[in-house]
Amino acid sequence: MRRTTLRQLQVFDAVARHMSFSHASRELHLTQPAVSLQIKQLEGLTNLPLFEQVGRKLFLTDAGETLLGHTRAILGAVADAEEAMAALRGQRAGGPRVGVVSTAKYFAPHLLSAFGAGFPGVDLSLAVANRGQIIADLAENRIDLALMGRPPEDMKVDASAFAPHPHVFIAPPTHKLLGRKVPIEDLNGETFLVREQGSGTRLLMERLMGEHGITAGRIMEMASNETIKQAVMAGMGISFLSRHTIGLEVSVGRLAILEVKDTPVRRDWFVVVRQGKKLLPVGEAFVTFLRDHGARLIEEATRAQAPRRRRASSDNL
């Protein structure tokens, strides 16, 4: 593999991401035969097939899976080096590439805006995705750091808690259990609206229900917090969500928080960096900023979701 070129690895990564030679060729602005040639040359150097086609679908072989992990580590290291050199040349301030789980999208822009105010000229990048995608982006060095409620367990990371993260049960404002504090056992038989498998919020809810022996009457899986909130408002069931996602709906009476004993369930927000990742100085400054100011800024962002009530004027009397 000593004659392998960076370009071959870039082409291999693009084909593996798209599982398509034609899509990779469009991304790389190459002809499809040129992409195929680069892959053929790489397979010649490894003396192993990297892809296999079953029907009309393309799949990585075991050799391809192994090479892909090394390829992304190499490309990530090259990207880090380019950023570091650009920062030293003064071409850019080396702003961090931040990835956040979808639950954090309600306050993440507030954090980046506040941080950016103190670092004019810094290029900030924000990516929002589900937990699985953010972990993959972190592993493959597409982001520098991640904000999430539960650090990954199958990857070596440095994780620092920077703000409390309360979770509550929510219901439509006409729900029979509203208006009094109830034991969690009263939720037996309810229809629960939940996020996809692997979601941190869902894992926390399932653990809580398992500890108390709660059995759902029915479970309905939905792809986003927004869909879940709309479904709860429509009376389709109850849910368990981050308190930071429901400020607006609760303030205007579209959703209600069930007063369940031993809730809110408090967890923490974490800033997560892959072990061995060398953050540029501005990235380190962002991590310190989160530790010092993150909790306060998240509370500000949550309160800002609630619309201000206008005072009645004499014209309205």
PDB file of C-alpha atoms in Angstrom:
ATOM      1  CA  MET A   1       0.000   0.000   0.000  1.00  0.00           C
ATOM      2  CA  ARG A   2       3.042   2.302  -0.034  1.00  0.00           C
ATOM      3  CA  ARG A   3       2.137   3.637  -3.491  1.00  0.00           C
ATOM      4  CA  THR A   4      -1.414   4.537  -2.445  1.00  0.00           C
ATOM      5  CA  THR A   5      -2.237   8.181  -3.169  1.00  0.00           C
ATOM      6  CA  LEU A   6      -4.355  10.591  -1.180  1.00  0.00           C
ATOM      7  CA  ARG A   7      -6.578  11.017  -4.219  1.00  0.00           C
ATOM      8  CA  GLN A   8      -7.306   7.292  -4.325  1.00  0.00           C
ATOM      9  CA  LEU A   9      -8.331   7.380  -0.677  1.00  0.00           C
ATOM     10  CA  GLN A  10     -10.569  10.413  -1.293  1.00  0.00           C
ATOM     11  CA  VAL A  11     -12.276   8.618  -4.174  1.00  0.00           C
ATOM     12  CA  PHE A  12     -12.666   5.439  -2.113  1.00  0.00           C
ATOM     13  CA  ASP A  13     -14.222   7.426   0.767  1.00  0.00           C
ATOM     14  CA  ALA A  14     -16.684   9.148  -1.584  1.00  0.00           C
ATOM     15  CA  VAL A  15     -17.794   5.861  -3.187  1.00  0.00           C
ATOM     16  CA  ALA A  16     -18.157   4.250   0.257  1.00  0.00           C
ATOM     17  CA  ARG A  17     -20.284   7.146   1.547  1.00  0.00           C
ATOM     18  CA  HIS A  18     -22.625   7.151  -1.431  1.00  0.00           C
ATOM     19  CA  MET A  19     -22.365   3.448  -2.284  1.00  0.00           C
ATOM     20  CA  SER A  20     -22.473   4.699  -5.840  1.00  0.00           C
ATOM     21  CA  PHE A  21     -19.772   5.364  -8.438  1.00  0.00           C
ATOM     22  CA  SER A  22     -21.948   7.887 -10.261  1.00  0.00           C
ATOM     23  CA  HIS A  23     -22.778   9.897  -7.140  1.00  0.00           C
ATOM     24  CA  ALA A  24     -19.114   9.917  -6.123  1.00  0.00           C
ATOM     25  CA  SER A  25     -18.108  11.121  -9.588  1.00  0.00           C
ATOM     26  CA  ARG A  26     -20.523  14.058  -9.349  1.00  0.00           C
ATOM     27  CA  GLU A  27     -19.260  15.004  -5.889  1.00  0.00           C
ATOM     28  CA  LEU A  28     -15.613  14.849  -6.979  1.00  0.00           C
ATOM     29  CA  HIS A  29     -16.199  16.411 -10.420  1.00  0.00           C
ATOM     30  CA  LEU A  30     -14.672  13.392 -12.117  1.00  0.00           C
ATOM     31  CA  THR A  31     -15.972  11.140 -14.854  1.00  0.00           C
ATOM     32  CA  GLN A  32     -17.384   7.806 -13.746  1.00  0.00           C
ATOM     33  CA  PRO A  33     -14.650   5.876 -15.627  1.00  0.00           C
ATOM     34  CA  ALA A  34     -12.024   7.935 -13.759  1.00  0.00           C
ATOM     35  CA  VAL A  35     -13.599   6.996 -10.419  1.00  0.00           C
ATOM     36  CA  SER A  36     -13.758   3.331 -11.421  1.00  0.00           C
ATOM     37  CA  LEU A  37     -10.087   3.439 -12.466  1.00  0.00           C
ATOM     38  CA  GLN A  38      -8.991   4.877  -9.106  1.00  0.00           C
ATOM     39  CA  ILE A  39     -10.872   2.132  -7.240  1.00  0.00           C
ATOM     40  CA  LYS A  40      -9.443  -0.540  -9.545  1.00  0.00           C
ATOM     41  CA  GLN A  41      -5.922   0.750  -8.919  1.00  0.00           C
ATOM     42  CA  LEU A  42      -6.529   0.766  -5.146  1.00  0.00           C
ATOM     43  CA  GLU A  43      -7.811  -2.819  -5.289  1.00  0.00           C
ATOM     44  CA  GLY A  44      -4.680  -3.738  -7.235  1.00  0.00           C
ATOM     45  CA  LEU A  45      -2.497  -2.279  -4.487  1.00  0.00           C
ATOM     46  CA  THR A  46      -4.386  -4.117  -1.741  1.00  0.00           C
ATOM     47  CA  ASN A  47      -4.743  -7.274  -3.834  1.00  0.00           C
ATOM     48  CA  LEU A  48      -8.261  -7.516  -2.384  1.00  0.00           C
ATOM     49  CA  PRO A  49     -11.738  -6.553  -3.636  1.00  0.00           C
ATOM     50  CA  LEU A  50     -13.091  -3.496  -1.800  1.00  0.00           C
ATOM     51  CA  PHE A  51     -16.651  -3.528  -3.153  1.00  0.00           C
ATOM     52  CA  GLU A  52     -19.103  -6.161  -4.283  1.00  0.00           C
ATOM     53  CA  GLN A  53     -22.306  -5.720  -6.227  1.00  0.00           C
ATOM     54  CA  VAL A  54     -25.391  -7.719  -5.281  1.00  0.00           C
ATOM     55  CA  GLY A  55     -28.172  -7.091  -7.762  1.00  0.00           C
ATOM     56  CA  ARG A  56     -28.161  -3.339  -8.321  1.00  0.00           C
ATOM     57  CA  LYS A  57     -26.733  -2.493  -4.899  1.00  0.00           C
ATOM     58  CA  LEU A  58     -23.107  -1.858  -3.999  1.00  0.00           C
ATOM     59  CA  PHE A  59     -21.639  -3.118  -0.715  1.00  0.00           C
ATOM     60  CA  LEU A  60     -18.271  -2.903   1.012  1.00  0.00           C
ATOM     61  CA  THR A  61     -16.379  -6.163   1.421  1.00  0.00           C
ATOM     62  CA  ASP A  62     -14.672  -7.009   4.723  1.00  0.00           C
ATOM     63  CA  ALA A  63     -11.457  -5.604   3.253  1.00  0.00           C
ATOM     64  CA  GLY A  64     -13.325  -2.471   2.222  1.00  0.00           C
ATOM     65  CA  GLU A  65     -14.752  -1.989   5.727  1.00  0.00           C
ATOM     66  CA  THR A  66     -11.284  -2.340   7.235  1.00  0.00           C
ATOM     67  CA  LEU A  67      -9.671   0.034   4.753  1.00  0.00           C
ATOM     68  CA  LEU A  68     -12.479   2.580   5.179  1.00  0.00           C
ATOM     69  CA  GLY A  69     -11.717   3.027   8.892  1.00  0.00           C
ATOM     70  CA  HIS A  70      -8.046   3.702   8.148  1.00  0.00           C
ATOM     71  CA  THR A  71      -8.937   5.925   5.189  1.00  0.00           C
ATOM     72  CA  ARG A  72     -11.159   8.186   7.259  1.00  0.00           C
ATOM     73  CA  ALA A  73      -8.542   8.449   9.985  1.00  0.00           C
ATOM     74  CA  ILE A  74      -5.977   9.507   7.370  1.00  0.00           C
ATOM     75  CA  LEU A  75      -8.304  12.007   5.693  1.00  0.00           C
ATOM     76  CA  GLY A  76      -9.280  13.402   9.090  1.00  0.00           C
ATOM     77  CA  ALA A  77      -5.640  13.857  10.040  1.00  0.00           C
ATOM     78  CA  VAL A  78      -4.972  15.621   6.734  1.00  0.00           C
ATOM     79  CA  ALA A  79      -7.940  17.947   7.353  1.00  0.00           C
ATOM     80  CA  ASP A  80      -6.639  18.710  10.855  1.00  0.00           C
ATOM     81  CA  ALA A  81      -3.198  19.521   9.455  1.00  0.00           C
ATOM     82  CA  GLU A  82      -4.654  21.797   6.775  1.00  0.00           C
ATOM     83  CA  GLU A  83      -6.707  23.678   9.367  1.00  0.00           C
ATOM     84  CA  ALA A  84      -3.721  24.066  11.671  1.00  0.00           C
ATOM     85  CA  MET A  85      -1.513  25.391   8.851  1.00  0.00           C
ATOM     86  CA  ALA A  86      -4.241  27.771   7.681  1.00  0.00           C
ATOM     87  CA  ALA A  87      -4.605  29.094  11.221  1.00  0.00           C
ATOM     88  CA  LEU A  88      -0.851  29.647  11.503  1.00  0.00           C
ATOM     89  CA  ARG A  89      -0.863  31.504   8.182  1.00  0.00           C
ATOM     90  CA  GLY A  90      -3.695  33.660   9.510  1.00  0.00           C
ATOM     91  CA  GLN A  91      -6.037  32.606   6.714  1.00  0.00           C
ATOM     92  CA  ARG A  92      -8.747  31.565   9.151  1.00  0.00           C
ATOM     93  CA  ALA A  93      -9.305  31.630  12.867  1.00  0.00           C
ATOM     94  CA  GLY A  94      -9.803  27.884  13.012  1.00  0.00           C
ATOM     95  CA  GLY A  95     -13.377  27.855  14.230  1.00  0.00           C
ATOM     96  CA  PRO A  96     -14.615  24.502  15.530  1.00  0.00           C
ATOM     97  CA  ARG A  97     -16.937  22.261  13.552  1.00  0.00           C
ATOM     98  CA  VAL A  98     -19.699  21.580  16.069  1.00  0.00           C
ATOM     99  CA  GLY A  99     -22.167  18.704  15.800  1.00  0.00           C
ATOM    100  CA  VAL A 100     -25.264  18.553  17.992  1.00  0.00           C
ATOM    101  CA  VAL A 101     -27.962  15.936  18.523  1.00  0.00           C
ATOM    102  CA  SER A 102     -31.375  17.097  17.347  1.00  0.00           C
ATOM    103  CA  THR A 103     -32.610  17.755  20.898  1.00  0.00           C
ATOM    104  CA  ALA A 104     -29.879  20.390  21.296  1.00  0.00           C
ATOM    105  CA  LYS A 105     -30.930  22.374  18.228  1.00  0.00           C
ATOM    106  CA  TYR A 106     -33.265  24.448  20.408  1.00  0.00           C
ATOM    107  CA  PHE A 107     -30.359  26.157  22.164  1.00  0.00           C
ATOM    108  CA  ALA A 108     -27.179  25.402  20.164  1.00  0.00           C
ATOM    109  CA  PRO A 109     -27.468  28.504  17.926  1.00  0.00           C
ATOM    110  CA  HIS A 110     -27.729  30.634  21.093  1.00  0.00           C
ATOM    111  CA  LEU A 111     -24.477  29.131  22.387  1.00  0.00           C
ATOM    112  CA  LEU A 112     -22.632  29.657  19.119  1.00  0.00           C
ATOM    113  CA  SER A 113     -23.924  33.206  18.765  1.00  0.00           C
ATOM    114  CA  ALA A 114     -22.780  34.133  22.268  1.00  0.00           C
ATOM    115  CA  PHE A 115     -19.369  32.556  21.721  1.00  0.00           C
ATOM    116  CA  GLY A 116     -18.941  34.124  18.293  1.00  0.00           C
ATOM    117  CA  ALA A 117     -19.607  37.589  19.712  1.00  0.00           C
ATOM    118  CA  GLY A 118     -16.325  37.323  21.589  1.00  0.00           C
ATOM    119  CA  PHE A 119     -14.408  35.945  18.607  1.00  0.00           C
ATOM    120  CA  PRO A 120     -15.197  38.109  15.572  1.00  0.00           C
ATOM    121  CA  GLY A 121     -13.883  36.568  12.378  1.00  0.00           C
ATOM    122  CA  VAL A 122     -14.061  33.001  13.668  1.00  0.00           C
ATOM    123  CA  ASP A 123     -15.698  30.559  11.263  1.00  0.00           C
ATOM    124  CA  LEU A 124     -18.265  28.517  13.208  1.00  0.00           C
ATOM    125  CA  SER A 125     -19.873  25.421  11.726  1.00  0.00           C
ATOM    126  CA  LEU A 126     -22.984  23.721  13.102  1.00  0.00           C
ATOM    127  CA  ALA A 127     -24.365  20.328  12.072  1.00  0.00           C
ATOM    128  CA  VAL A 128     -27.601  18.898  13.506  1.00  0.00           C
ATOM    129  CA  ALA A 129     -28.404  15.181  13.241  1.00  0.00           C
ATOM    130  CA  ASN A 130     -29.623  12.220  15.257  1.00  0.00           C
ATOM    131  CA  ARG A 131     -27.329  10.688  17.856  1.00  0.00           C
ATOM    132  CA  GLY A 132     -26.079   7.881  15.635  1.00  0.00           C
ATOM    133  CA  GLN A 133     -25.054  10.252  12.852  1.00  0.00           C
ATOM    134  CA  ILE A 134     -23.322  12.668  15.242  1.00  0.00           C
ATOM    135  CA  ILE A 135     -21.298   9.803  16.740  1.00  0.00           C
ATOM    136  CA  ALA A 136     -20.336   8.655  13.222  1.00  0.00           C
ATOM    137  CA  ASP A 137     -19.320  12.203  12.282  1.00  0.00           C
ATOM    138  CA  LEU A 138     -17.205  12.422  15.434  1.00  0.00           C
ATOM    139  CA  ALA A 139     -15.525   9.083  14.735  1.00  0.00           C
ATOM    140  CA  GLU A 140     -14.796  10.007  11.129  1.00  0.00           C
ATOM    141  CA  ASN A 141     -13.524  13.503  12.008  1.00  0.00           C
ATOM    142  CA  ARG A 142     -16.222  15.360  10.081  1.00  0.00           C
ATOM    143  CA  ILE A 143     -16.820  17.399  13.245  1.00  0.00           C
ATOM    144  CA  ASP A 144     -14.382  18.547  15.934  1.00  0.00           C
ATOM    145  CA  LEU A 145     -16.687  18.213  18.916  1.00  0.00           C
ATOM    146  CA  ALA A 146     -20.240  17.214  19.741  1.00  0.00           C
ATOM    147  CA  LEU A 147     -22.938  18.339  22.155  1.00  0.00           C
ATOM    148  CA  MET A 148     -25.058  15.429  23.371  1.00  0.00           C
ATOM    149  CA  GLY A 149     -26.869  14.103  26.394  1.00  0.00           C
ATOM    150  CA  ARG A 150     -25.022  10.789  26.628  1.00  0.00           C
ATOM    151  CA  PRO A 151     -21.431  10.256  25.461  1.00  0.00           C
ATOM    152  CA  PRO A 152     -20.808   7.226  23.215  1.00  0.00           C
ATOM    153  CA  GLU A 153     -19.796   4.066  25.020  1.00  0.00           C
ATOM    154  CA  ASP A 154     -18.058   2.293  22.148  1.00  0.00           C
ATOM    155  CA  MET A 155     -15.578   5.038  21.261  1.00  0.00           C
ATOM    156  CA  LYS A 156     -12.772   6.604  23.273  1.00  0.00           C
ATOM    157  CA  VAL A 157     -13.754  10.209  23.968  1.00  0.00           C
ATOM    158  CA  ASP A 158     -13.133  13.024  26.414  1.00  0.00           C
ATOM    159  CA  ALA A 159     -16.532  14.155  27.720  1.00  0.00           C
ATOM    160  CA  SER A 160     -17.240  17.091  30.038  1.00  0.00           C
ATOM    161  CA  ALA A 161     -20.630  17.884  31.554  1.00  0.00           C
ATOM    162  CA  PHE A 162     -21.467  21.562  31.154  1.00  0.00           C
ATOM    163  CA  ALA A 163     -25.191  21.996  31.909  1.00  0.00           C
ATOM    164  CA  PRO A 164     -28.121  20.168  33.553  1.00  0.00           C
ATOM    165  CA  HIS A 165     -30.500  18.372  31.203  1.00  0.00           C
ATOM    166  CA  PRO A 166     -33.929  17.679  32.769  1.00  0.00           C
ATOM    167  CA  HIS A 167     -36.448  15.296  31.189  1.00  0.00           C
ATOM    168  CA  VAL A 168     -40.202  15.278  31.848  1.00  0.00           C
ATOM    169  CA  PHE A 169     -43.363  13.469  30.836  1.00  0.00           C
ATOM    170  CA  ILE A 170     -45.631  15.568  28.631  1.00  0.00           C
ATOM    171  CA  ALA A 171     -49.304  15.231  27.750  1.00  0.00           C
ATOM    172  CA  PRO A 172     -52.085  17.161  26.014  1.00  0.00           C
ATOM    173  CA  PRO A 173     -53.618  19.835  28.301  1.00  0.00           C
ATOM    174  CA  THR A 174     -56.794  17.747  28.730  1.00  0.00           C
ATOM    175  CA  HIS A 175     -55.059  14.633  30.070  1.00  0.00           C
ATOM    176  CA  LYS A 176     -56.743  12.907  33.016  1.00  0.00           C
ATOM    177  CA  LEU A 177     -53.569  12.852  35.170  1.00  0.00           C
ATOM    178  CA  LEU A 178     -52.988  16.602  35.086  1.00  0.00           C
ATOM    179  CA  GLY A 179     -53.496  18.746  38.178  1.00  0.00           C
ATOM    180  CA  ARG A 180     -52.015  16.383  40.746  1.00  0.00           C
ATOM    181  CA  LYS A 181     -48.751  14.655  41.536  1.00  0.00           C
ATOM    182  CA  VAL A 182     -48.960  10.997  40.524  1.00  0.00           C
ATOM    183  CA  PRO A 183     -46.752   7.939  41.013  1.00  0.00           C
ATOM    184  CA  ILE A 184     -45.023   6.764  37.878  1.00  0.00           C
ATOM    185  CA  GLU A 185     -47.021   3.513  38.097  1.00  0.00           C
ATOM    186  CA  ASP A 186     -50.093   5.518  37.006  1.00  0.00           C
ATOM    187  CA  LEU A 187     -48.540   5.672  33.539  1.00  0.00           C
ATOM    188  CA  ASN A 188     -49.101   1.945  33.039  1.00  0.00           C
ATOM    189  CA  GLY A 189     -51.118   1.261  29.908  1.00  0.00           C
ATOM    190  CA  GLU A 190     -50.590   4.710  28.375  1.00  0.00           C
ATOM    191  CA  THR A 191     -49.708   5.132  24.711  1.00  0.00           C
ATOM    192  CA  PHE A 192     -46.117   6.368  24.513  1.00  0.00           C
ATOM    193  CA  LEU A 193     -44.801   8.382  21.569  1.00  0.00           C
ATOM    194  CA  VAL A 194     -41.063   7.764  21.280  1.00  0.00           C
ATOM    195  CA  ARG A 195     -38.009   8.593  19.186  1.00  0.00           C
ATOM    196  CA  GLU A 196     -36.156   6.091  17.015  1.00  0.00           C
ATOM    197  CA  GLN A 197     -34.054   3.262  18.422  1.00  0.00           C
ATOM    198  CA  GLY A 198     -30.697   4.558  19.683  1.00  0.00           C
ATOM    199  CA  SER A 199     -32.045   7.970  20.659  1.00  0.00           C
ATOM    200  CA  GLY A 200     -30.637   9.098  24.012  1.00  0.00           C
ATOM    201  CA  THR A 201     -34.058  10.310  25.169  1.00  0.00           C
ATOM    202  CA  ARG A 202     -35.667   6.976  24.289  1.00  0.00           C
ATOM    203  CA  LEU A 203     -32.950   4.994  26.073  1.00  0.00           C
ATOM    204  CA  LEU A 204     -33.429   7.105  29.207  1.00  0.00           C
ATOM    205  CA  MET A 205     -37.225   6.616  29.094  1.00  0.00           C
ATOM    206  CA  GLU A 206     -36.921   2.856  28.578  1.00  0.00           C
ATOM    207  CA  ARG A 207     -34.500   2.569  31.487  1.00  0.00           C
ATOM    208  CA  LEU A 208     -36.838   4.559  33.748  1.00  0.00           C
ATOM    209  CA  MET A 209     -39.872   2.490  32.757  1.00  0.00           C
ATOM    210  CA  GLY A 210     -37.932  -0.732  33.217  1.00  0.00           C
ATOM    211  CA  GLU A 211     -36.805   0.254  36.724  1.00  0.00           C
ATOM    212  CA  HIS A 212     -40.436   0.850  37.755  1.00  0.00           C
ATOM    213  CA  GLY A 213     -42.016  -2.007  35.812  1.00  0.00           C
ATOM    214  CA  ILE A 214     -44.061   0.314  33.592  1.00  0.00           C
ATOM    215  CA  THR A 215     -45.693  -1.335  30.585  1.00  0.00           C
ATOM    216  CA  ALA A 216     -46.880   0.809  27.700  1.00  0.00           C
ATOM    217  CA  GLY A 217     -50.309   0.084  26.293  1.00  0.00           C
ATOM    218  CA  ARG A 218     -48.907   0.996  22.905  1.00  0.00           C
ATOM    219  CA  ILE A 219     -45.640   2.437  21.561  1.00  0.00           C
ATOM    220  CA  MET A 220     -45.555   4.664  18.491  1.00  0.00           C
ATOM    221  CA  GLU A 221     -42.131   5.535  17.064  1.00  0.00           C
ATOM    222  CA  MET A 222     -41.613   8.935  15.460  1.00  0.00           C
ATOM    223  CA  ALA A 223     -38.622  10.490  13.734  1.00  0.00           C
ATOM    224  CA  SER A 224     -38.341  13.864  15.475  1.00  0.00           C
ATOM    225  CA  ASN A 225     -39.195  15.808  18.609  1.00  0.00           C
ATOM    226  CA  GLU A 226     -41.363  18.142  16.539  1.00  0.00           C
ATOM    227  CA  THR A 227     -43.510  15.260  15.250  1.00  0.00           C
ATOM    228  CA  ILE A 228     -43.844  13.863  18.761  1.00  0.00           C
ATOM    229  CA  LYS A 229     -44.966  17.240  20.139  1.00  0.00           C
ATOM    230  CA  GLN A 230     -47.580  17.630  17.413  1.00  0.00           C
ATOM    231  CA  ALA A 231     -48.849  14.098  18.054  1.00  0.00           C
ATOM    232  CA  VAL A 232     -49.117  14.714  21.814  1.00  0.00           C
ATOM    233  CA  MET A 233     -51.026  17.950  21.151  1.00  0.00           C
ATOM    234  CA  ALA A 234     -53.382  15.963  18.949  1.00  0.00           C
ATOM    235  CA  GLY A 235     -54.119  13.579  21.831  1.00  0.00           C
ATOM    236  CA  MET A 236     -52.389  10.533  20.365  1.00  0.00           C
ATOM    237  CA  GLY A 237     -50.517   9.745  23.596  1.00  0.00           C
ATOM    238  CA  ILE A 238     -47.919  10.982  26.050  1.00  0.00           C
ATOM    239  CA  SER A 239     -44.165  11.253  25.742  1.00  0.00           C
ATOM    240  CA  PHE A 240     -40.931  11.764  27.635  1.00  0.00           C
ATOM    241  CA  LEU A 241     -38.821  14.618  26.313  1.00  0.00           C
ATOM    242  CA  SER A 242     -36.078  17.027  27.247  1.00  0.00           C
ATOM    243  CA  ARG A 243     -37.452  20.048  29.099  1.00  0.00           C
ATOM    244  CA  HIS A 244     -35.348  22.168  26.753  1.00  0.00           C
ATOM    245  CA  THR A 245     -37.453  21.187  23.729  1.00  0.00           C
ATOM    246  CA  ILE A 246     -40.929  22.190  24.940  1.00  0.00           C
ATOM    247  CA  GLY A 247     -40.658  25.741  26.324  1.00  0.00           C
ATOM    248  CA  LEU A 248     -42.837  27.397  23.690  1.00  0.00           C
ATOM    249  CA  GLU A 249     -45.603  24.780  23.637  1.00  0.00           C
ATOM    250  CA  VAL A 250     -45.903  24.681  27.434  1.00  0.00           C
ATOM    251  CA  SER A 251     -45.922  28.477  27.739  1.00  0.00           C
ATOM    252  CA  VAL A 252     -48.872  28.839  25.356  1.00  0.00           C
ATOM    253  CA  GLY A 253     -50.822  25.911  26.829  1.00  0.00           C
ATOM    254  CA  ARG A 254     -50.499  23.525  23.898  1.00  0.00           C
ATOM    255  CA  LEU A 255     -48.601  20.960  25.983  1.00  0.00           C
ATOM    256  CA  ALA A 256     -48.588  20.208  29.702  1.00  0.00           C
ATOM    257  CA  ILE A 257     -45.972  18.643  31.962  1.00  0.00           C
ATOM    258  CA  LEU A 258     -47.246  15.708  33.992  1.00  0.00           C
ATOM    259  CA  GLU A 259     -46.305  15.968  37.666  1.00  0.00           C
ATOM    260  CA  VAL A 260     -44.892  12.486  38.036  1.00  0.00           C
ATOM    261  CA  LYS A 261     -43.055  11.634  41.247  1.00  0.00           C
ATOM    262  CA  ASP A 262     -39.259  11.530  40.931  1.00  0.00           C
ATOM    263  CA  THR A 263     -39.328  13.718  37.840  1.00  0.00           C
ATOM    264  CA  PRO A 264     -37.852  15.728  36.235  1.00  0.00           C
ATOM    265  CA  VAL A 265     -35.161  13.154  35.611  1.00  0.00           C
ATOM    266  CA  ARG A 266     -31.945  15.091  35.572  1.00  0.00           C
ATOM    267  CA  ARG A 267     -29.099  14.203  33.283  1.00  0.00           C
ATOM    268  CA  ASP A 268     -26.380  16.460  31.882  1.00  0.00           C
ATOM    269  CA  TRP A 269     -25.369  17.968  28.594  1.00  0.00           C
ATOM    270  CA  PHE A 270     -21.858  16.950  27.553  1.00  0.00           C
ATOM    271  CA  VAL A 271     -19.296  18.404  25.192  1.00  0.00           C
ATOM    272  CA  VAL A 272     -17.550  15.418  23.614  1.00  0.00           C
ATOM    273  CA  VAL A 273     -14.206  15.299  21.800  1.00  0.00           C
ATOM    274  CA  ARG A 274     -12.651  12.176  20.306  1.00  0.00           C
ATOM    275  CA  GLN A 275      -9.606  11.075  22.296  1.00  0.00           C
ATOM    276  CA  GLY A 276      -6.418  12.090  20.532  1.00  0.00           C
ATOM    277  CA  LYS A 277      -8.158  14.931  18.681  1.00  0.00           C
ATOM    278  CA  LYS A 278      -6.037  18.091  18.754  1.00  0.00           C
ATOM    279  CA  LEU A 279      -8.386  21.043  18.959  1.00  0.00           C
ATOM    280  CA  LEU A 280      -7.109  24.368  17.706  1.00  0.00           C
ATOM    281  CA  PRO A 281      -6.943  27.143  20.335  1.00  0.00           C
ATOM    282  CA  VAL A 282     -10.347  28.542  19.412  1.00  0.00           C
ATOM    283  CA  GLY A 283     -11.844  25.049  19.783  1.00  0.00           C
ATOM    284  CA  GLU A 284     -10.339  24.747  23.254  1.00  0.00           C
ATOM    285  CA  ALA A 285     -11.738  28.193  24.028  1.00  0.00           C
ATOM    286  CA  PHE A 286     -15.213  27.020  22.981  1.00  0.00           C
ATOM    287  CA  VAL A 287     -15.035  24.026  25.336  1.00  0.00           C
ATOM    288  CA  THR A 288     -14.007  26.333  28.204  1.00  0.00           C
ATOM    289  CA  PHE A 289     -16.797  28.750  27.246  1.00  0.00           C
ATOM    290  CA  LEU A 290     -19.376  25.956  27.495  1.00  0.00           C
ATOM    291  CA  ARG A 291     -18.143  24.905  30.930  1.00  0.00           C
ATOM    292  CA  ASP A 292     -18.250  28.498  32.213  1.00  0.00           C
ATOM    293  CA  HIS A 293     -21.424  29.805  30.555  1.00  0.00           C
ATOM    294  CA  GLY A 294     -23.309  26.906  28.946  1.00  0.00           C
ATOM    295  CA  ALA A 295     -25.840  26.282  31.736  1.00  0.00           C
ATOM    296  CA  ARG A 296     -26.849  29.941  31.959  1.00  0.00           C
ATOM    297  CA  LEU A 297     -27.131  30.364  28.196  1.00  0.00           C
ATOM    298  CA  ILE A 298     -29.268  27.247  27.795  1.00  0.00           C
ATOM    299  CA  GLU A 299     -31.685  28.552  30.429  1.00  0.00           C
ATOM    300  CA  GLU A 300     -31.800  31.894  28.605  1.00  0.00           C
ATOM    301  CA  ALA A 301     -32.550  30.148  25.318  1.00  0.00           C
ATOM    302  CA  THR A 302     -35.285  28.043  26.928  1.00  0.00           C
ATOM    303  CA  ARG A 303     -36.953  31.105  28.466  1.00  0.00           C
ATOM    304  CA  ALA A 304     -36.686  32.957  25.158  1.00  0.00           C
ATOM    305  CA  GLN A 305     -38.877  30.296  23.513  1.00  0.00           C
ATOM    306  CA  ALA A 306     -41.829  31.580  25.538  1.00  0.00           C
ATOM    307  CA  PRO A 307     -43.580  34.526  23.865  1.00  0.00           C
ATOM    308  CA  ARG A 308     -43.871  37.679  25.908  1.00  0.00           C
ATOM    309  CA  ARG A 309     -47.390  38.435  27.020  1.00  0.00           C
ATOM    310  CA  ARG A 310     -48.498  41.853  25.890  1.00  0.00           C
ATOM    311  CA  ARG A 311     -50.111  44.054  28.483  1.00  0.00           C
ATOM    312  CA  ALA A 312     -53.662  45.017  27.740  1.00  0.00           C
ATOM    313  CA  SER A 313     -53.820  48.666  26.662  1.00  0.00           C
ATOM    314  CA  SER A 314     -56.721  51.022  27.125  1.00  0.00           C
ATOM    315  CA  ASP A 315     -57.493  50.497  23.448  1.00  0.00           C
ATOM    316  CA  ASN A 316     -58.255  46.844  24.173  1.00  0.00           C
ATOM    317  CA  LEU A 317     -60.526  47.501  27.153  1.00  0.00           C
TER     318      LEU A 317
END
